[in-house]
Amino acid sequence: MLSFDEIQYRVSQWMGKKRFKHTLGVIESATQLAKLYNVDVEKARLAALLHDCAKEMPLKDMQALVEASKYEADDELLANGNLLHGLAGMIRAEKEFSITDLDVLEAIRVHTTGKVHMSKLDKVIFLADYIEPNRNFPGVDELRRLAEQDLDKAVLLGFDNTINHLIEQHLSIYPLTILGRNDVLQSCK
């Protein structure tokens, strides 16, 4: 397997400057969260580095990558690059970098949609993507503070923010996101 620095260089070639700056911010936040919540820091750093490795691929290329793989995706996932880039990124990480760690691959896959029974690593990457230092949206500071206190409550707030944003934009909500949110809600009770 390539070193972290070698993978980082290759990934930087696939992204515009803004997306790569975001990725570096996600690595920073994931590292902090992993230390705070006793998650393997190297796994968190690798998943953070690769979480958006397919984000700037054209949708048709993401679809072809998924369709050529052993993984299944429903029509809603396949039609939306904002959702599909997680699965496509996981496949790309496997193919391009021979990543075999299932925890890392799963965290890449679900970093946008979430899922039921998210691992602590899944939650760290999901949240780091939200709160990295370059993010600036109403409520991000509250989310950052909560992330330092309670991982599940912060992930729940991240889900809620996403769902509320989608509702405000009159966009559909991916069913797995609702199921993931409800599962984390149960953990918070």
XYZ file of N, CA and C in Angstrom:
567
model
N 0.842 -1.186 0.000
C 0.000 0.000 0.000
C 0.883 1.244 0.000
N 0.406 2.277 -0.648
C 1.128 3.549 -0.675
C 1.116 4.195 0.706
N 2.067 5.068 0.950
C 2.081 5.815 2.203
C 0.945 6.843 2.197
N 0.618 7.358 3.371
C -0.403 8.386 3.501
C -0.061 9.584 2.612
N 1.201 10.010 2.645
C 1.627 11.168 1.852
C 1.488 10.913 0.351
N 1.794 9.696 -0.078
C 1.647 9.359 -1.502
C 0.171 9.364 -1.915
N -0.674 8.805 -1.063
C -2.111 8.813 -1.353
C -2.610 10.259 -1.372
N -2.155 11.057 -0.415
C -2.583 12.457 -0.349
C -2.189 13.211 -1.615
N -0.992 12.966 -2.114
C -0.570 13.631 -3.345
C -1.489 13.239 -4.510
N -1.758 11.941 -4.653
C -2.621 11.482 -5.757
C -4.021 12.070 -5.640
N -4.573 12.057 -4.423
C -5.917 12.601 -4.206
C -5.934 14.095 -4.545
N -4.874 14.801 -4.192
C -4.825 16.247 -4.469
C -4.897 16.530 -5.973
N -4.451 15.582 -6.785
C -4.484 15.742 -8.237
C -5.902 15.556 -8.801
N -6.766 14.922 -8.019
C -8.129 14.651 -8.462
C -9.100 15.758 -8.070
N -8.623 16.729 -7.290
C -9.522 17.732 -6.714
C -9.077 19.138 -7.053
N -10.054 20.034 -7.094
C -9.740 21.447 -7.156
C -9.168 21.895 -5.820
N -8.597 23.094 -5.813
C -7.970 23.621 -4.589
C -8.948 23.698 -3.416
N -10.155 24.150 -3.668
C -11.143 24.311 -2.597
C -11.514 22.960 -1.979
N -11.750 21.971 -2.808
C -12.105 20.636 -2.306
C -10.935 20.024 -1.543
N -9.713 20.232 -2.028
C -8.565 19.665 -1.323
C -8.366 20.363 0.025
N -8.580 21.671 0.073
C -8.495 22.405 1.341
C -9.535 21.860 2.321
N -10.738 21.596 1.822
C -11.788 20.977 2.636
C -11.318 19.623 3.160
N -10.728 18.814 2.297
C -10.254 17.486 2.692
C -9.214 17.588 3.806
N -8.288 18.525 3.680
C -7.282 18.711 4.733
C -7.962 19.114 6.044
N -8.996 19.929 5.959
C -9.756 20.303 7.148
C -10.466 19.110 7.769
N -10.989 18.225 6.928
C -11.659 17.017 7.435
C -10.640 16.114 8.133
N -9.444 16.003 7.564
C -8.384 15.216 8.217
C -8.096 15.792 9.606
N -7.970 17.114 9.674
C -7.693 17.784 10.957
C -8.804 17.501 11.977
N -10.044 17.695 11.571
C -11.169 17.470 12.486
C -11.316 15.996 12.856
N -11.133 15.110 11.888
C -11.248 13.672 12.160
C -10.171 13.223 13.144
N -8.977 13.770 13.009
C -7.891 13.426 13.928
C -8.260 13.836 15.350
N -8.765 15.056 15.499
C -9.161 15.552 16.832
C -10.296 14.706 17.413
N -11.308 14.432 16.608
C -12.446 13.642 17.090
C -12.029 12.211 17.427
N -11.169 11.623 16.615
C -10.712 10.252 16.861
C -9.985 10.171 18.207
N -9.135 11.140 18.462
C -8.420 11.159 19.758
C -9.407 11.323 20.906
N -10.372 12.204 20.736
C -11.344 12.505 21.780
C -12.229 11.298 22.092
N -12.605 10.533 21.068
C -13.563 9.441 21.240
C -12.926 8.051 21.114
N -11.607 8.001 21.254
C -10.892 6.719 21.298
C -11.134 5.864 20.055
N -10.985 6.508 18.899
C -11.107 5.839 17.599
C -9.699 5.780 17.009
N -9.391 4.738 16.273
C -8.078 4.586 15.643
C -7.777 5.815 14.777
N -6.767 6.566 15.163
C -6.449 7.827 14.493
C -6.001 7.598 13.052
N -5.229 6.567 12.795
C -4.750 6.319 11.424
C -5.906 5.959 10.499
N -6.846 5.165 10.999
C -8.033 4.848 10.195
C -8.841 6.113 9.918
N -8.993 6.945 10.937
C -9.759 8.184 10.778
C -9.086 9.105 9.764
N -7.769 9.228 9.835
C -7.038 10.087 8.897
C -7.177 9.578 7.461
N -7.070 8.259 7.275
C -7.160 7.682 5.934
C -8.573 7.839 5.364
N -9.585 7.554 6.182
C -10.967 7.709 5.712
C -11.258 9.179 5.390
N -10.742 10.082 6.220
C -10.953 11.512 5.975
C -10.280 11.946 4.674
N -9.078 11.468 4.443
C -8.352 11.803 3.220
C -9.118 11.351 1.984
N -9.732 10.188 2.066
C -10.367 9.590 0.893
C -11.879 9.833 0.810
N -12.465 10.510 1.794
C -13.929 10.602 1.847
C -14.519 11.260 0.599
N -13.844 12.222 0.004
C -14.357 12.906 -1.188
C -13.541 12.601 -2.446
N -12.841 11.482 -2.461
C -11.934 11.204 -3.586
C -12.663 11.019 -4.912
N -13.976 10.795 -4.865
C -14.752 10.671 -6.108
C -15.698 11.852 -6.316
N -15.678 12.815 -5.415
C -16.673 13.910 -5.420
C -16.664 14.714 -6.725
N -15.498 14.912 -7.306
C -15.425 15.743 -8.507
C -15.456 14.944 -9.810
N -15.723 13.645 -9.697
C -15.914 12.840 -10.905
C -17.261 13.209 -11.528
N -17.369 13.204 -12.842
C -18.696 13.368 -13.458
C -19.625 12.239 -13.000
N -20.894 12.549 -12.865
C -21.868 11.562 -12.394
C -21.818 10.284 -13.230
N -21.715 10.428 -14.559
C -21.671 9.234 -15.422
C -20.480 8.337 -15.085
N -19.348 8.943 -14.732
C -18.165 8.157 -14.358
C -18.369 7.456 -13.012
N -19.014 8.160 -12.073
C -19.331 7.522 -10.787
C -20.267 6.339 -11.008
N -21.286 6.550 -11.838
C -22.252 5.484 -12.114
C -21.561 4.283 -12.756
N -20.672 4.542 -13.707
C -19.957 3.451 -14.382
C -19.063 2.696 -13.395
N -18.409 3.432 -12.506
C -17.546 2.809 -11.493
C -18.362 1.883 -10.602
N -19.520 2.347 -10.165
C -20.378 1.538 -9.295
C -20.949 0.350 -10.067
N -21.401 0.604 -11.274
C -22.013 -0.477 -12.054
C -21.008 -1.567 -12.424
N -19.733 -1.209 -12.540
C -18.694 -2.196 -12.862
C -18.217 -2.941 -11.615
N -18.696 -2.543 -10.451
C -18.227 -3.154 -9.201
C -19.207 -4.216 -8.725
N -18.860 -4.819 -7.606
C -19.731 -5.842 -7.011
C -20.783 -5.227 -6.096
N -20.798 -3.890 -6.002
C -21.699 -3.204 -5.081
C -22.992 -2.802 -5.778
N -24.068 -2.802 -5.006
C -25.369 -2.420 -5.544
C -25.732 -1.023 -5.060
N -26.446 -0.314 -5.890
C -26.940 1.012 -5.519
C -28.342 1.157 -6.080
N -29.213 1.749 -5.293
C -30.582 1.954 -5.771
C -30.613 3.138 -6.737
N -31.757 3.307 -7.392
C -31.894 4.343 -8.420
C -31.679 5.747 -7.865
N -32.170 5.996 -6.645
C -32.013 7.325 -6.055
C -30.543 7.655 -5.803
N -29.806 6.682 -5.307
C -28.368 6.875 -5.070
C -27.645 7.100 -6.395
N -27.956 6.276 -7.389
C -27.284 6.372 -8.691
C -27.568 7.688 -9.416
N -28.686 8.304 -9.123
C -29.081 9.523 -9.836
C -28.503 10.798 -9.227
N -27.871 10.690 -8.051
C -27.463 11.882 -7.315
C -25.986 11.804 -6.928
N -25.168 12.582 -7.579
C -23.730 12.579 -7.296
C -23.399 12.977 -5.870
N -24.240 13.843 -5.273
C -23.998 14.233 -3.883
C -24.129 13.050 -2.932
N -24.957 12.081 -3.297
C -25.088 10.862 -2.508
C -24.123 9.779 -2.986
N -24.005 9.641 -4.294
C -23.248 8.534 -4.881
C -21.742 8.642 -4.639
N -21.223 9.838 -4.415
C -19.767 9.978 -4.300
C -19.189 9.214 -3.114
N -20.001 8.920 -2.095
C -19.507 8.114 -0.977
C -19.198 6.688 -1.415
N -20.163 6.053 -2.061
C -19.955 4.692 -2.569
C -18.873 4.677 -3.644
N -18.928 5.629 -4.568
C -17.916 5.691 -5.624
C -16.523 5.918 -5.020
N -16.454 6.743 -3.988
C -15.176 6.984 -3.318
C -14.642 5.732 -2.638
N -15.534 4.981 -2.015
C -15.123 3.722 -1.396
C -14.538 2.773 -2.443
N -15.219 2.655 -3.580
C -14.747 1.768 -4.648
C -13.412 2.279 -5.196
N -13.300 3.572 -5.377
C -12.059 4.166 -5.881
C -10.902 3.922 -4.906
N -11.172 4.048 -3.610
C -10.146 3.796 -2.589
C -9.668 2.347 -2.652
N -10.616 1.443 -2.869
C -10.286 0.017 -3.010
C -9.436 -0.233 -4.256
N -9.912 0.272 -5.390
C -9.265 0.013 -6.683
C -7.920 0.721 -6.827
N -7.897 2.021 -6.532
C -6.706 2.833 -6.804
C -5.611 2.671 -5.755
N -6.019 2.399 -4.511
C -5.038 2.383 -3.420
C -4.989 1.059 -2.672
N -5.735 0.068 -3.158
C -5.780 -1.252 -2.519
C -6.129 -1.169 -1.032
N -7.029 -0.264 -0.695
C -7.504 -0.164 0.687
C -8.413 -1.361 0.934
N -8.104 -2.121 1.966
C -8.890 -3.311 2.282
C -9.542 -3.235 3.656
N -9.197 -2.227 4.435
C -9.755 -2.089 5.775
C -11.241 -1.755 5.651
N -12.070 -2.699 6.077
C -13.519 -2.543 5.904
C -14.071 -1.376 6.712
N -13.467 -1.071 7.851
C -13.921 0.069 8.659
C -13.697 1.377 7.910
N -12.532 1.520 7.314
C -12.198 2.730 6.555
C -13.120 2.852 5.338
N -13.279 1.755 4.616
C -14.112 1.773 3.415
C -15.562 2.134 3.750
N -16.072 1.578 4.833
C -17.461 1.856 5.218
C -17.628 3.314 5.632
N -16.659 3.864 6.344
C -16.741 5.270 6.758
C -16.764 6.192 5.538
N -16.009 5.851 4.508
C -16.028 6.622 3.258
C -17.418 6.506 2.618
N -17.926 5.287 2.564
C -19.203 5.025 1.889
C -20.356 5.801 2.507
N -20.409 5.876 3.841
C -21.597 6.432 4.506
C -21.395 7.849 5.038
N -20.301 8.503 4.640
C -20.012 9.813 5.251
C -21.051 10.881 4.906
N -21.809 10.695 3.861
C -22.842 11.666 3.492
C -24.234 11.181 3.876
N -24.526 9.932 3.614
C -25.874 9.414 3.843
C -26.116 8.990 5.279
N -25.065 8.543 5.952
C -25.258 7.881 7.228
C -25.867 6.512 6.999
N -26.181 5.810 8.085
C -26.804 4.489 8.004
C -27.220 4.084 9.410
N -27.922 2.981 9.521
C -28.257 2.399 10.806
C -27.003 1.711 11.351
N -26.809 1.788 12.656
C -25.670 1.158 13.340
C -24.326 1.695 12.849
N -24.206 3.016 12.791
C -22.922 3.619 12.419
C -21.889 3.300 13.499
N -20.680 2.967 13.059
C -19.572 2.757 13.998
C -19.087 4.121 14.482
N -18.243 4.103 15.510
C -17.671 5.378 15.968
C -16.842 6.027 14.861
N -16.134 5.220 14.072
C -15.364 5.769 12.954
C -16.298 6.399 11.920
N -17.399 5.731 11.593
C -18.384 6.301 10.659
C -18.845 7.671 11.160
N -19.147 7.750 12.451
C -19.643 8.998 13.036
C -18.576 10.086 13.017
N -17.338 9.703 13.294
C -16.237 10.679 13.285
C -16.078 11.296 11.900
N -16.121 10.482 10.848
C -15.941 11.007 9.491
C -17.170 11.826 9.069
N -18.350 11.336 9.375
C -19.593 12.061 9.095
C -19.532 13.458 9.714
N -19.130 13.518 10.978
C -19.093 14.775 11.711
C -17.925 15.666 11.274
N -16.760 15.070 11.058
C -15.590 15.855 10.631
C -15.871 16.557 9.303
N -16.599 15.898 8.422
C -16.974 16.490 7.135
C -17.824 17.745 7.356
N -18.632 17.724 8.390
C -19.512 18.836 8.734
C -18.804 20.006 9.387
N -17.897 19.699 10.318
C -17.380 20.748 11.210
C -15.957 21.179 10.898
N -15.374 20.665 9.827
C -13.978 21.030 9.533
C -13.838 22.552 9.497
N -12.641 23.067 9.797
C -12.459 24.502 10.021
C -12.877 25.425 8.871
N -12.930 24.922 7.661
C -13.296 25.764 6.515
C -14.805 25.891 6.320
N -15.577 25.108 7.063
C -17.035 25.173 6.949
C -17.536 26.435 7.636
N -18.506 27.076 6.998
C -19.082 28.277 7.574
C -20.557 28.325 7.193
N -21.407 27.930 8.113
C -22.842 27.983 7.885
C -23.521 28.224 9.234
N -24.749 28.715 9.227
C -25.439 28.963 10.496
C -25.523 27.672 11.325
N -25.068 27.737 12.550
C -25.125 26.577 13.442
C -23.851 25.763 13.505
N -22.848 26.059 12.679
C -21.638 25.228 12.671
C -20.870 25.342 13.990
N -20.869 26.523 14.595
C -20.149 26.679 15.861
C -20.805 25.866 16.971
N -22.133 25.854 16.998
C -22.852 25.022 17.970
C -22.514 23.546 17.752
N -22.475 23.141 16.498
C -22.155 21.756 16.159
C -20.728 21.411 16.589
N -19.791 22.334 16.395
C -18.400 22.102 16.830
C -18.317 21.938 18.347
N -19.025 22.801 19.079
C -19.018 22.698 20.552
C -19.605 21.363 21.000
N -20.728 20.987 20.410
C -21.374 19.732 20.777
C -20.486 18.535 20.429
N -19.754 18.627 19.331
C -18.858 17.534 18.913
C -17.777 17.263 19.957
N -17.413 18.275 20.721
C -16.398 18.100 21.766
C -16.990 17.493 23.036
N -18.322 17.442 23.111
C -18.976 16.976 24.337
C -19.643 15.604 24.188
N -20.286 15.366 23.045
C -21.090 14.144 22.890
C -21.172 13.789 21.403
N -20.516 12.709 21.033
C -20.444 12.312 19.622
C -21.829 12.035 19.052
N -22.637 11.256 19.754
C -23.954 10.895 19.223
C -24.864 12.111 19.084
N -24.865 12.984 20.095
C -25.726 14.174 20.012
C -25.276 15.088 18.876
N -23.975 15.172 18.639
C -23.477 15.994 17.536
C -23.858 15.381 16.186
N -23.740 14.063 16.062
C -24.134 13.391 14.821
C -25.633 13.588 14.589
N -26.429 13.476 15.649
C -27.873 13.689 15.534
C -28.161 15.106 15.026
N -27.484 16.099 15.581
C -27.678 17.474 15.129
C -27.244 17.626 13.667
N -26.175 16.928 13.269
C -25.754 16.949 11.866
C -26.838 16.385 10.952
N -27.404 15.245 11.349
C -28.522 14.680 10.581
C -29.675 15.674 10.508
N -30.040 16.244 11.656
C -31.168 17.174 11.694
C -30.927 18.375 10.790
N -29.703 18.924 10.835
C -29.382 20.063 9.964
C -29.516 19.696 8.492
N -29.011 18.525 8.131
C -29.092 18.067 6.743
C -30.547 17.908 6.315
N -31.313 17.232 7.133
C -32.711 16.976 6.798
C -33.487 18.293 6.692
N -33.273 19.198 7.645
C -33.946 20.502 7.585
C -33.553 21.277 6.332
N -32.257 21.236 5.980
C -31.801 21.925 4.763
C -32.485 21.342 3.521
N -32.563 20.022 3.449
C -33.200 19.380 2.298
C -34.679 19.739 2.212
N -35.337 19.789 3.370
C -36.749 20.172 3.384
C -36.910 21.611 2.902
N -36.068 22.514 3.414
C -36.138 23.922 3.004
C -35.907 24.090 1.500
N -35.065 23.236 0.924
C -34.756 23.309 -0.502
C -35.759 22.512 -1.352
N -36.747 21.890 -0.709
C -37.746 21.059 -1.394
C -37.081 19.901 -2.136
N -36.087 19.300 -1.492
C -35.370 18.156 -2.068
C -35.763 16.890 -1.317
N -35.593 15.758 -1.990
C -35.918 14.493 -1.330
C -34.847 14.155 -0.290
N -35.255 13.379 0.690
C -34.360 12.923 1.750
C -34.112 11.443 1.516
N -32.844 11.080 1.423
C -32.494 9.682 1.172
C -32.970 8.836 2.355
N -33.714 7.751 2.114
C -34.288 6.957 3.211
C -33.262 6.486 4.245
N -32.068 6.121 3.812
C -31.038 5.658 4.748
C -30.652 6.765 5.730
N -30.731 8.009 5.295
C -30.426 9.144 6.169
C -31.451 9.234 7.301
N -32.707 9.047 6.969
C -33.760 9.077 7.998
C -33.572 7.911 8.966
N -33.299 6.726 8.432
C -33.094 5.554 9.293
C -31.866 5.730 10.188
N -30.798 6.282 9.615
C -29.588 6.536 10.394
C -29.844 7.538 11.501
N -30.558 8.600 11.180
C -30.900 9.621 12.161
C -31.723 9.020 13.299
N -32.737 8.217 12.950
C -33.586 7.627 13.978
C -32.797 6.664 14.858
N -31.844 5.947 14.277
C -31.011 5.022 15.039
C -30.141 5.791 16.036
N -29.529 6.895 15.600
C -28.713 7.701 16.514
C -29.591 8.333 17.591
N -30.796 8.743 17.214
C -31.740 9.303 18.188
C -31.981 8.305 19.324
N -32.158 7.043 18.981
C -32.370 5.999 20.013
C -31.153 5.887 20.931
N -29.959 6.056 20.368
C -28.722 5.990 21.173
C -28.646 7.139 22.160
N -29.261 8.246 21.812
C -29.204 9.451 22.657
C -30.205 9.399 23.800
N -31.159 8.473 23.735
C -32.209 8.406 24.782
C -31.715 7.650 25.997
